[in-house]
Coordinates of C-alpha atoms in Angstrom, one line a residue:
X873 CA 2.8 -31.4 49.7
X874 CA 3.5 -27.9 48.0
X875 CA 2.6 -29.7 44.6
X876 CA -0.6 -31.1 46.2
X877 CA -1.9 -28.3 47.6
X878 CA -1.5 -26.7 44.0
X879 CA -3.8 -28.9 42.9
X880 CA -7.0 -28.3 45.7
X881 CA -9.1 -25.8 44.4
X882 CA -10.7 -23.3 47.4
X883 CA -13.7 -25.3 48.0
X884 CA -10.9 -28.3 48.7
X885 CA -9.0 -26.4 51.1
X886 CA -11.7 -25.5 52.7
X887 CA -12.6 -29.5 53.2
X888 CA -9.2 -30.1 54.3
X889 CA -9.4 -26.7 57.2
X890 CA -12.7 -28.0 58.1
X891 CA -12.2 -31.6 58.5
X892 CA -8.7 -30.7 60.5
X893 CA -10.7 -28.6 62.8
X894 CA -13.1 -31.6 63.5
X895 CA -10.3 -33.7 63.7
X896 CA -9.1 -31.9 66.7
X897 CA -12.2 -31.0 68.0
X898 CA -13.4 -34.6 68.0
X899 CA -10.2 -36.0 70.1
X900 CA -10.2 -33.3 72.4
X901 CA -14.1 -33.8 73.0
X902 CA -14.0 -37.6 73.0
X903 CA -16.5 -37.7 70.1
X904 CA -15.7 -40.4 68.1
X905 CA -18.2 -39.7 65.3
X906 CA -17.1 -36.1 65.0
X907 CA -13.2 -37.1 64.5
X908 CA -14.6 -39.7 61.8
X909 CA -16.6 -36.6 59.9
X910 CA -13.4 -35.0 60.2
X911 CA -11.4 -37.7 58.3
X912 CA -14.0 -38.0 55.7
X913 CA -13.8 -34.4 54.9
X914 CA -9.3 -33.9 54.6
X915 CA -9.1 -37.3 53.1
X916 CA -11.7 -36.8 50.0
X917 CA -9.7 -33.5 48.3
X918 CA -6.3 -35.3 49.2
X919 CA -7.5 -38.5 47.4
X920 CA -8.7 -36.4 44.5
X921 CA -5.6 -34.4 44.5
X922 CA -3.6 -37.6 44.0
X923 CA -5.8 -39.2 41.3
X924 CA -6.0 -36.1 39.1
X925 CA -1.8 -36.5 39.3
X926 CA -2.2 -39.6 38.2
X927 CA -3.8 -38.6 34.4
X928 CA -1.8 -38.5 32.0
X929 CA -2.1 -35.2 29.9
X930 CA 0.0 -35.6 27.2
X931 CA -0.9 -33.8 23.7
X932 CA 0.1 -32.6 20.3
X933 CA -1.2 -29.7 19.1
X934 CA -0.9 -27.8 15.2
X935 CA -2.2 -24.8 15.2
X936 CA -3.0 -22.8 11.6
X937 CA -4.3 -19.5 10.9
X938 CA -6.0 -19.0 7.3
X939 CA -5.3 -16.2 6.2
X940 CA -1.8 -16.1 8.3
X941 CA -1.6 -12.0 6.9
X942 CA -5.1 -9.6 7.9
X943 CA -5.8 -6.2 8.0
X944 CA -7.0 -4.1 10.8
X945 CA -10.5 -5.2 11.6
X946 CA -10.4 -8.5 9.4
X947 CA -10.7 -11.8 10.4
X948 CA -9.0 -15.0 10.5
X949 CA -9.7 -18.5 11.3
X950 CA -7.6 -20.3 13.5
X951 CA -7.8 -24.4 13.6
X952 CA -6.7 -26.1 16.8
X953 CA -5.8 -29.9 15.7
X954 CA -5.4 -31.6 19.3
X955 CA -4.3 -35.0 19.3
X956 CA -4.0 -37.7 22.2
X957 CA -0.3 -38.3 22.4
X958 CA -0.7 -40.2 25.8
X959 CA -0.9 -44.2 26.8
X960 CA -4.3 -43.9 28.2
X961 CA -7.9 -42.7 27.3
X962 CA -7.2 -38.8 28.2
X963 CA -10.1 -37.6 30.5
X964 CA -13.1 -34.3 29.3
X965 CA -10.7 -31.3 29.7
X966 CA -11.8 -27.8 29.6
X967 CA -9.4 -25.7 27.2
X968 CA -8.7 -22.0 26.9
X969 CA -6.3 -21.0 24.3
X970 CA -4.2 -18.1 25.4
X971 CA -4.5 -14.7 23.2
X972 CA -3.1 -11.0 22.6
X973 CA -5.3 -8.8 24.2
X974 CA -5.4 -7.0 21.2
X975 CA -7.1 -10.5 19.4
X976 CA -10.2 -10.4 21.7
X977 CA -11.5 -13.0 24.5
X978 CA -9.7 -16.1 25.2
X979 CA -11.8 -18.7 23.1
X980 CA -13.1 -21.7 25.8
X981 CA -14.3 -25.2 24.3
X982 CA -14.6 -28.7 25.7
X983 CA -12.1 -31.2 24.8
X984 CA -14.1 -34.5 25.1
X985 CA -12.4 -37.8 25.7
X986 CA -10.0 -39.4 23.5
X987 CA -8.4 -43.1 22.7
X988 CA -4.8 -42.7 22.7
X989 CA -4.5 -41.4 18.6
X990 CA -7.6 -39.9 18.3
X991 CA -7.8 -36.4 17.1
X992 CA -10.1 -33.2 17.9
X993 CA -10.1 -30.1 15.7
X994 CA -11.2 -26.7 17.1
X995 CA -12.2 -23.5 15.1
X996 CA -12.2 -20.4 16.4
X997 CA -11.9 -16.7 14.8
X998 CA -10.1 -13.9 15.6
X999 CA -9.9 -9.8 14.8
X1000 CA -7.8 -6.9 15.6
X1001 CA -8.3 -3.3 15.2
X1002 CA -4.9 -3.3 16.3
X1003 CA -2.1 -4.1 13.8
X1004 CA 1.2 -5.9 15.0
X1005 CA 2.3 -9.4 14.8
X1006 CA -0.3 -11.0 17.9
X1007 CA 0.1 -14.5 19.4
X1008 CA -2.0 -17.3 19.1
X1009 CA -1.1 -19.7 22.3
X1010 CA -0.3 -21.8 24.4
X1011 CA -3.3 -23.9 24.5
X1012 CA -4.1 -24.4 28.6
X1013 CA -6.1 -26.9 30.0
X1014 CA -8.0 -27.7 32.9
X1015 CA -9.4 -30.9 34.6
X1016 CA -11.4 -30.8 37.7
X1017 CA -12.7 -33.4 39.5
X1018 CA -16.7 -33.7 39.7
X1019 CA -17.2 -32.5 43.6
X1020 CA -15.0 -28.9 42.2
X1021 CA -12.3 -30.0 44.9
X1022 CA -9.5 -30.3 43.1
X1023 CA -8.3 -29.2 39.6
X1024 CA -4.7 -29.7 37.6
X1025 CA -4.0 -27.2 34.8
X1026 CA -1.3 -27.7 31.9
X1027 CA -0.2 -26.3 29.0
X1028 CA 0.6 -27.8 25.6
X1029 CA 3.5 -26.3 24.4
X1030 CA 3.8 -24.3 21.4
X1031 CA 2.3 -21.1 19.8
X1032 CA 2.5 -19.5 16.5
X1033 CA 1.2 -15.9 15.3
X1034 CA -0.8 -13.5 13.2
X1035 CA 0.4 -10.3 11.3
X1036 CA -2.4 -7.8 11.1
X1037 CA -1.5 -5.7 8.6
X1038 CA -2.0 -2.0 8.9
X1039 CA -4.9 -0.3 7.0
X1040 CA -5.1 0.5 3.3
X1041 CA -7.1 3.6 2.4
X1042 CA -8.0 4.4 -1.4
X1043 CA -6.4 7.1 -2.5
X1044 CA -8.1 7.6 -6.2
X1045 CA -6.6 7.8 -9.3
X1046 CA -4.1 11.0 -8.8
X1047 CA -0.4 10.8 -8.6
X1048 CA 1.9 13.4 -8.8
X1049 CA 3.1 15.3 -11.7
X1050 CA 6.4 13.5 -12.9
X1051 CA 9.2 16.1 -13.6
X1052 CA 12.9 16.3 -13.5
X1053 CA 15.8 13.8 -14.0
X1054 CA 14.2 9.7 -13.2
X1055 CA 15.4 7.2 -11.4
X1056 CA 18.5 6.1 -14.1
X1057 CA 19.0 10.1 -14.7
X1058 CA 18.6 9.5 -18.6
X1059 CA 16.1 11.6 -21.3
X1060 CA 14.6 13.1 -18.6
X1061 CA 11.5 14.5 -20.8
X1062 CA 10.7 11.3 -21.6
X1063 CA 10.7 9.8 -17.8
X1064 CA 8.6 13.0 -16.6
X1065 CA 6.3 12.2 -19.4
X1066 CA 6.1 8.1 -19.8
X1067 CA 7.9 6.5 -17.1
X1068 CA 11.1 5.3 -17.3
X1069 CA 9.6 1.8 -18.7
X1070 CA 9.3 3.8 -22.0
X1071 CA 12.5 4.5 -22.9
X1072 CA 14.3 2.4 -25.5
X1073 CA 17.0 4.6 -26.2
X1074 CA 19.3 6.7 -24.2
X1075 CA 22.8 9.0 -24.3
X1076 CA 25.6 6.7 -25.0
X1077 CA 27.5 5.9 -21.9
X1078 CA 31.5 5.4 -21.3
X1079 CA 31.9 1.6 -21.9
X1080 CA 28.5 1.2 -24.1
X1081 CA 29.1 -1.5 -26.9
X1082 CA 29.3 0.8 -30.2
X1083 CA 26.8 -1.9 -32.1
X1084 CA 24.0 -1.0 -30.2
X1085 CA 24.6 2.6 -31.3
X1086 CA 21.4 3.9 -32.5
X1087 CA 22.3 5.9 -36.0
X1088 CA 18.6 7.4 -36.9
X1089 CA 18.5 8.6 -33.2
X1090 CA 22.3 10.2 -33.2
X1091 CA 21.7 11.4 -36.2
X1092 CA 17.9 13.3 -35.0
X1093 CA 20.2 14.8 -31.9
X1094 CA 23.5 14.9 -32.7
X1095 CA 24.6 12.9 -29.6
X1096 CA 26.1 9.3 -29.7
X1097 CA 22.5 7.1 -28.5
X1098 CA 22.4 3.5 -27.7
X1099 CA 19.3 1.3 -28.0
X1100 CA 18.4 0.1 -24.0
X1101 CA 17.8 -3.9 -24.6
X1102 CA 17.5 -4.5 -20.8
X1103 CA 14.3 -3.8 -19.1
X1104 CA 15.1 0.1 -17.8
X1105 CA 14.4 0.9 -14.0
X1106 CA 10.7 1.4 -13.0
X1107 CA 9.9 5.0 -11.8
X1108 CA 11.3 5.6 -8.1
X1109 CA 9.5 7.0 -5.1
X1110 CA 11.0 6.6 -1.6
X1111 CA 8.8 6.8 1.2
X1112 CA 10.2 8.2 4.8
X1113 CA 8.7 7.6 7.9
X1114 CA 9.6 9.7 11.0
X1115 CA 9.1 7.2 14.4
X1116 CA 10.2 9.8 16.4
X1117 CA 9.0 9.1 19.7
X1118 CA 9.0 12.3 21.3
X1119 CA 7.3 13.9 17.9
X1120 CA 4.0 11.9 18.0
X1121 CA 1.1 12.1 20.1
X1122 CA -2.3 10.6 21.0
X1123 CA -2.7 6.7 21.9
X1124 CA -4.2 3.7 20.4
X1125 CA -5.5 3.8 17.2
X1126 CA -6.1 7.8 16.7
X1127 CA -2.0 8.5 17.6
X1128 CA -0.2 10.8 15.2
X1129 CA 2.3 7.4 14.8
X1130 CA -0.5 5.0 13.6
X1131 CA -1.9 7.8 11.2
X1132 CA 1.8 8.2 9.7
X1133 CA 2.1 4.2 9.5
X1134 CA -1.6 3.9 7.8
X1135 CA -0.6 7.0 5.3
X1136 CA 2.4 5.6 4.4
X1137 CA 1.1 2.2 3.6
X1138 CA -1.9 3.7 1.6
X1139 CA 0.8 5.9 -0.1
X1140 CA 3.3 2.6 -1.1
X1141 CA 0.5 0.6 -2.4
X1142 CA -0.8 3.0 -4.3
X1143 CA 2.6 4.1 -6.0
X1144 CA 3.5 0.3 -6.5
X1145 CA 0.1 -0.2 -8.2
X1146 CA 1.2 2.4 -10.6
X1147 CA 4.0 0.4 -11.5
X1148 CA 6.5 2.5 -8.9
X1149 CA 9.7 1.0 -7.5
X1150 CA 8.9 1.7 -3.7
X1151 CA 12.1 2.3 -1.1
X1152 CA 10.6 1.9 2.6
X1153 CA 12.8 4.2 4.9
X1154 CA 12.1 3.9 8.4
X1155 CA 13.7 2.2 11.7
X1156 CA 13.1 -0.9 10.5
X1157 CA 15.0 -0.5 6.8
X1158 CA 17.4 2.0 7.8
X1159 CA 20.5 -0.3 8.7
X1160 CA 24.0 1.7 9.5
X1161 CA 23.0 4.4 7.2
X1162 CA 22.5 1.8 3.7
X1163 CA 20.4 2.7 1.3
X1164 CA 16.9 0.9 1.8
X1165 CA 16.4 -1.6 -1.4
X1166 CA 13.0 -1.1 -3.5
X1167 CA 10.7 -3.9 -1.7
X1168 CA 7.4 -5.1 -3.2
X1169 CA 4.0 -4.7 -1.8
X1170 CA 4.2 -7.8 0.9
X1171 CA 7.4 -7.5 2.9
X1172 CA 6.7 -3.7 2.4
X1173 CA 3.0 -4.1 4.4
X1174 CA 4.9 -6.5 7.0
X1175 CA 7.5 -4.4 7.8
X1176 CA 5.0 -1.2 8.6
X1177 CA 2.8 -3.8 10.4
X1178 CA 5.7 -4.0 13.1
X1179 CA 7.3 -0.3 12.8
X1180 CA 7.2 0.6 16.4
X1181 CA 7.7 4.3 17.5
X1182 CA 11.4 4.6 18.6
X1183 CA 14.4 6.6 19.7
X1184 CA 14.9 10.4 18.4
X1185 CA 18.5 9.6 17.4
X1186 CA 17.7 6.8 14.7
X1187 CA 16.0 9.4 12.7
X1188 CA 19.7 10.7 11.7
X1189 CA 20.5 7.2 10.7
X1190 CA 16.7 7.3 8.8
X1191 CA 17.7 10.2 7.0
X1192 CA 21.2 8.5 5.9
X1193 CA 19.7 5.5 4.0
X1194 CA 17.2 7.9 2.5
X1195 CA 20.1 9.7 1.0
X1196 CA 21.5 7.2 -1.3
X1197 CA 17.9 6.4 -2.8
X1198 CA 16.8 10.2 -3.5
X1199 CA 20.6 11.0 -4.9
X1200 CA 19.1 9.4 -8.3
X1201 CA 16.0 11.5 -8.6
X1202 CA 12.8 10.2 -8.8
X1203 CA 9.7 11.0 -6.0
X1204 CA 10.3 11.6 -2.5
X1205 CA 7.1 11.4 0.2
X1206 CA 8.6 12.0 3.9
X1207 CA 5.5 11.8 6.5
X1208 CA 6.9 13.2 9.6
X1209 CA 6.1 15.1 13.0
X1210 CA 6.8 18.8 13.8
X1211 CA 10.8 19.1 12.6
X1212 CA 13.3 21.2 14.8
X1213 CA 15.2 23.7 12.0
X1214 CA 18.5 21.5 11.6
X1215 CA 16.2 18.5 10.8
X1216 CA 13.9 20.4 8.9
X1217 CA 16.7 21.0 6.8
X1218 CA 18.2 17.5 6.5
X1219 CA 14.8 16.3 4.9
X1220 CA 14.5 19.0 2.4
X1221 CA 17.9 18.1 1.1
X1222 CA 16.2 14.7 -0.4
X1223 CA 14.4 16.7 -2.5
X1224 CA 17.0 16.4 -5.8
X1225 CA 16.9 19.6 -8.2
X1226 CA 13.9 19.6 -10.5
X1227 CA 12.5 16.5 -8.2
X1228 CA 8.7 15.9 -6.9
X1229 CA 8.8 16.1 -2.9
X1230 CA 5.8 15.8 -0.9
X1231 CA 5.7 16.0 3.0
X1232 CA 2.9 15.5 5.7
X1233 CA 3.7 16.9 8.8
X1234 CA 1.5 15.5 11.4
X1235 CA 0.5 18.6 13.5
X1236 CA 1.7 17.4 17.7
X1237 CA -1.4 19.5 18.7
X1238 CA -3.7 18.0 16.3
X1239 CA -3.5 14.6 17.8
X1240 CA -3.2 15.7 21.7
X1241 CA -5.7 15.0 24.4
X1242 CA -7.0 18.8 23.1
X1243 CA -6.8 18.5 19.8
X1244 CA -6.0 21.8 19.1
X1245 CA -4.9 23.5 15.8
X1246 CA -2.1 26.2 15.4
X1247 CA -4.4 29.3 14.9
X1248 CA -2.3 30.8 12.4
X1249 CA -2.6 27.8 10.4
X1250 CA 1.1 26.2 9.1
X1251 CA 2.6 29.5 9.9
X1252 CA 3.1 28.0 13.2
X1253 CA 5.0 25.3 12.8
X1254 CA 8.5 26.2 11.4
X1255 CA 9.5 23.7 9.7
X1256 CA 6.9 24.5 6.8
X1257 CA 8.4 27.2 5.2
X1258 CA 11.9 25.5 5.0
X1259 CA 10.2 22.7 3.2
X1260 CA 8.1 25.2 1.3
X1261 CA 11.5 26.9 0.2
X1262 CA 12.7 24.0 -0.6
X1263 CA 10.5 23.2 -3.3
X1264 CA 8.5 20.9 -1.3
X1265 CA 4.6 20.4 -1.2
X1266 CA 3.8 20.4 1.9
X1267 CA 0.2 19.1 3.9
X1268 CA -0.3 19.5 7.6
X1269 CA -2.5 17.4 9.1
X1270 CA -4.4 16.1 12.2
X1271 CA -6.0 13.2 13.4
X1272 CA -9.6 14.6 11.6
X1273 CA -8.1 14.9 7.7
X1274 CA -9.0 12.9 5.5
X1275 CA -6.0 10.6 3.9
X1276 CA -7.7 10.6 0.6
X1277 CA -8.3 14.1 0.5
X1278 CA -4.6 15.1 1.8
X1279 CA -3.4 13.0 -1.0
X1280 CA -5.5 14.3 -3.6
X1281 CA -4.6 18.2 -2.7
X1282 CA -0.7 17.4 -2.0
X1283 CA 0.1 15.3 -5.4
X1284 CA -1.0 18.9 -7.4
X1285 CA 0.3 20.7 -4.9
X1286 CA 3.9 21.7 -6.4
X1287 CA 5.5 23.8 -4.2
X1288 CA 2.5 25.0 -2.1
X1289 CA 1.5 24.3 1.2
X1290 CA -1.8 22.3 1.8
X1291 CA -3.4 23.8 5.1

């Protein structure tokens, strides 16, 4: 009865309470017509109850998404390939595929009748200004009887999912000055200047095979040099991302946390196109304090399109992992929120001597409900001038500065602060 009942819609209960009422009313009154009315009325939704039980909904679904990877405010078009996996001719169905709110409206179609085989494909697009991996399903659908009194709605099983990717912003053709020991910690002129794809030969190392000893070269110095057969190591930047919760502000799209995600995407993909060996620090990388390996420009985008906001403590464990990475030289970008002294401190020891460090410290009341600025400019927040003594450039932001235009001034920056 429970699983009947299920199945009346409101106009169907509303047969079955009016032709009970009758029912009584007729027996009690002696009018025979009146009870008769009242059968008619409980026994048509209970006969259209049963016969909807009696369909047999059974389906296959595949379910694609082309491209499977977007970015923020791109589309995708999902294919729905529904096929009839019951005995029986299935009956016209009314389908609504189920969606992340962040994907847009549920998409509704008609699924028309099918011989037992048959397949139905479905197209439908979605969009997200919202990155994140989003859901696509389960498909549900309805059938309802043609008087709307009763209705049976299933699902068909299975679901898959969308990555929307966060947002790339141009950054021009800048990059920062090279300087100091590189990546390897080898001719560190030559790095500074060329890249560490340049060099072909180095200082001779403990354990170097003497017949790759480069005579002209030793004998132009005056130090044992080795040619370098192998392919050297590309130029290193590590990028760290601060998820403090508690640090960032703002909601939705114009938070202080989506801003850091967006710049440090931007950032990453433009460093990698200028042939840069990228190290991704954040939650996500950081595991028990290891150093985060140099990823390439897909699982780097996929892992920022999931970076969720997180616990204050993890940023010690952030900060570890960086350390490894950084200890080699090479370009440091750390995108953080307003940084208490100690951890103020803990970032500007990334920074190697004679390194490139850049950080953008998201102002907290540059992406409040206010939207206020420090009046005193950077002065205010204290964790400037440690970075600024550290040798640090340093950019404060809010949620109205341009990414572009923050890049541009920090890269050339040096040691100055960027207001």
């Amino acid at each position: 009865m429970r699983r009947l009942r299920d199945l009346l819609t409101t106009r169907g209960r509303a047969f079955v309470a009016a032709g009970a009422t009758l029912v009584l009313c007729g027996i009690g009154l002696g009018f025979t017509d009146l009870t008769r009315i009242g059968v008619l009325l409980v026994a048509l939704p209970l006969l259209s109850g049963m016969l909807m039980r009696r369909h047999d909904l059974r389906f296959s679904l595949e379910r694609t998404a082309v491209p499977g990877r977007v970015q923020v405010d791109e589309k995708a078009l999902v294919t729905l390939a529904i096929e009839n996996a019951g005995a029986a001719t299935s009956p016209l169905l009314m389908a609504e595929e189920q969606l992340d709110y962040a994907l847009g409206d549920r998409p509704r179609f008609v699924v028309p009748r099918m011989r037992r085989g048959d397949r139905q494909e479905v197209h439908y697009t979605v969009r997200s200004h919202v990155r994140g991996r989003h859901r696509l399903g389960p498909l549900g659908v309805r059938l309802r009887d043609p008087f709307g009194l009763s209705t049976r709605v299933a699902a068909i099983s299975g679901s898959s999912d969308v990555l929307v990717l966060p947002k790339i912003l141009p950054l021009g053709g800048g990059r920062p000055a090279g300087s100091g020991v590189g990546a390897e910690g080898a001719i560190p002129h030559m790095v500074a200047l060329h890249g560490e794809d340049d060099v072909s030969i180095r200082a001779y190392r403990d354990g170097d095979d003497l017949r790759r000893i480069h005579w002209p070269a030793t004998a132009k110095t005056g130090d044992l040099m080795v040619r370098q057969e192998d392919r050297p190591a590309r130029r290193r930047a590590v990028v760290v991302l601060d998820s403090r919760a508690r640090g960032h502000h703002g909601s939705g799209t114009s938070s202080s946390f989506e801003w850091a995600v967006t710049a440090c995407a931007s950032v990453a993909v433009h460093l990698l196109a200028q042939a840069y060996a990228v190290h991704l620090v954040c939650d996500e990388t950081a595991e028990d304090g290891r150093a985060a390996s140099a990823m390439e420009v897909d699982p780097l985008l996929d892992v920022l399109a999931v970076a969720q906001s997180g616990r204050d403590d993890l940023f010690a464990d952030v900060l570890q992992a960086a350390h490894p990475v950084t200890a080699s030289g090479g370009l440091v970008l750390a995108v953080v929120t307003d940084l208490d002294e100690e951890l103020a401190r803990q970032v500007a020891s990334l920074r190697q001597p004679g390194g490139t460090a850049l950080a953008v410290v998201l102002d907290p009341d540059g992406f409040g409900a206010t939207r206020r600025r420090h009046p005193h400019g950077t002065g205010e927040l204290p964790c400037v001038p440690i970075l600024q003594g550290a040798g640090w450039g340093v950019a404060v932001v809010g949620s109205g500065d341009d990414l572009a235009t923050v890049w541009t001034a920090l890269s050339g920056t040096g040691s100055r602060v960027v207001a």
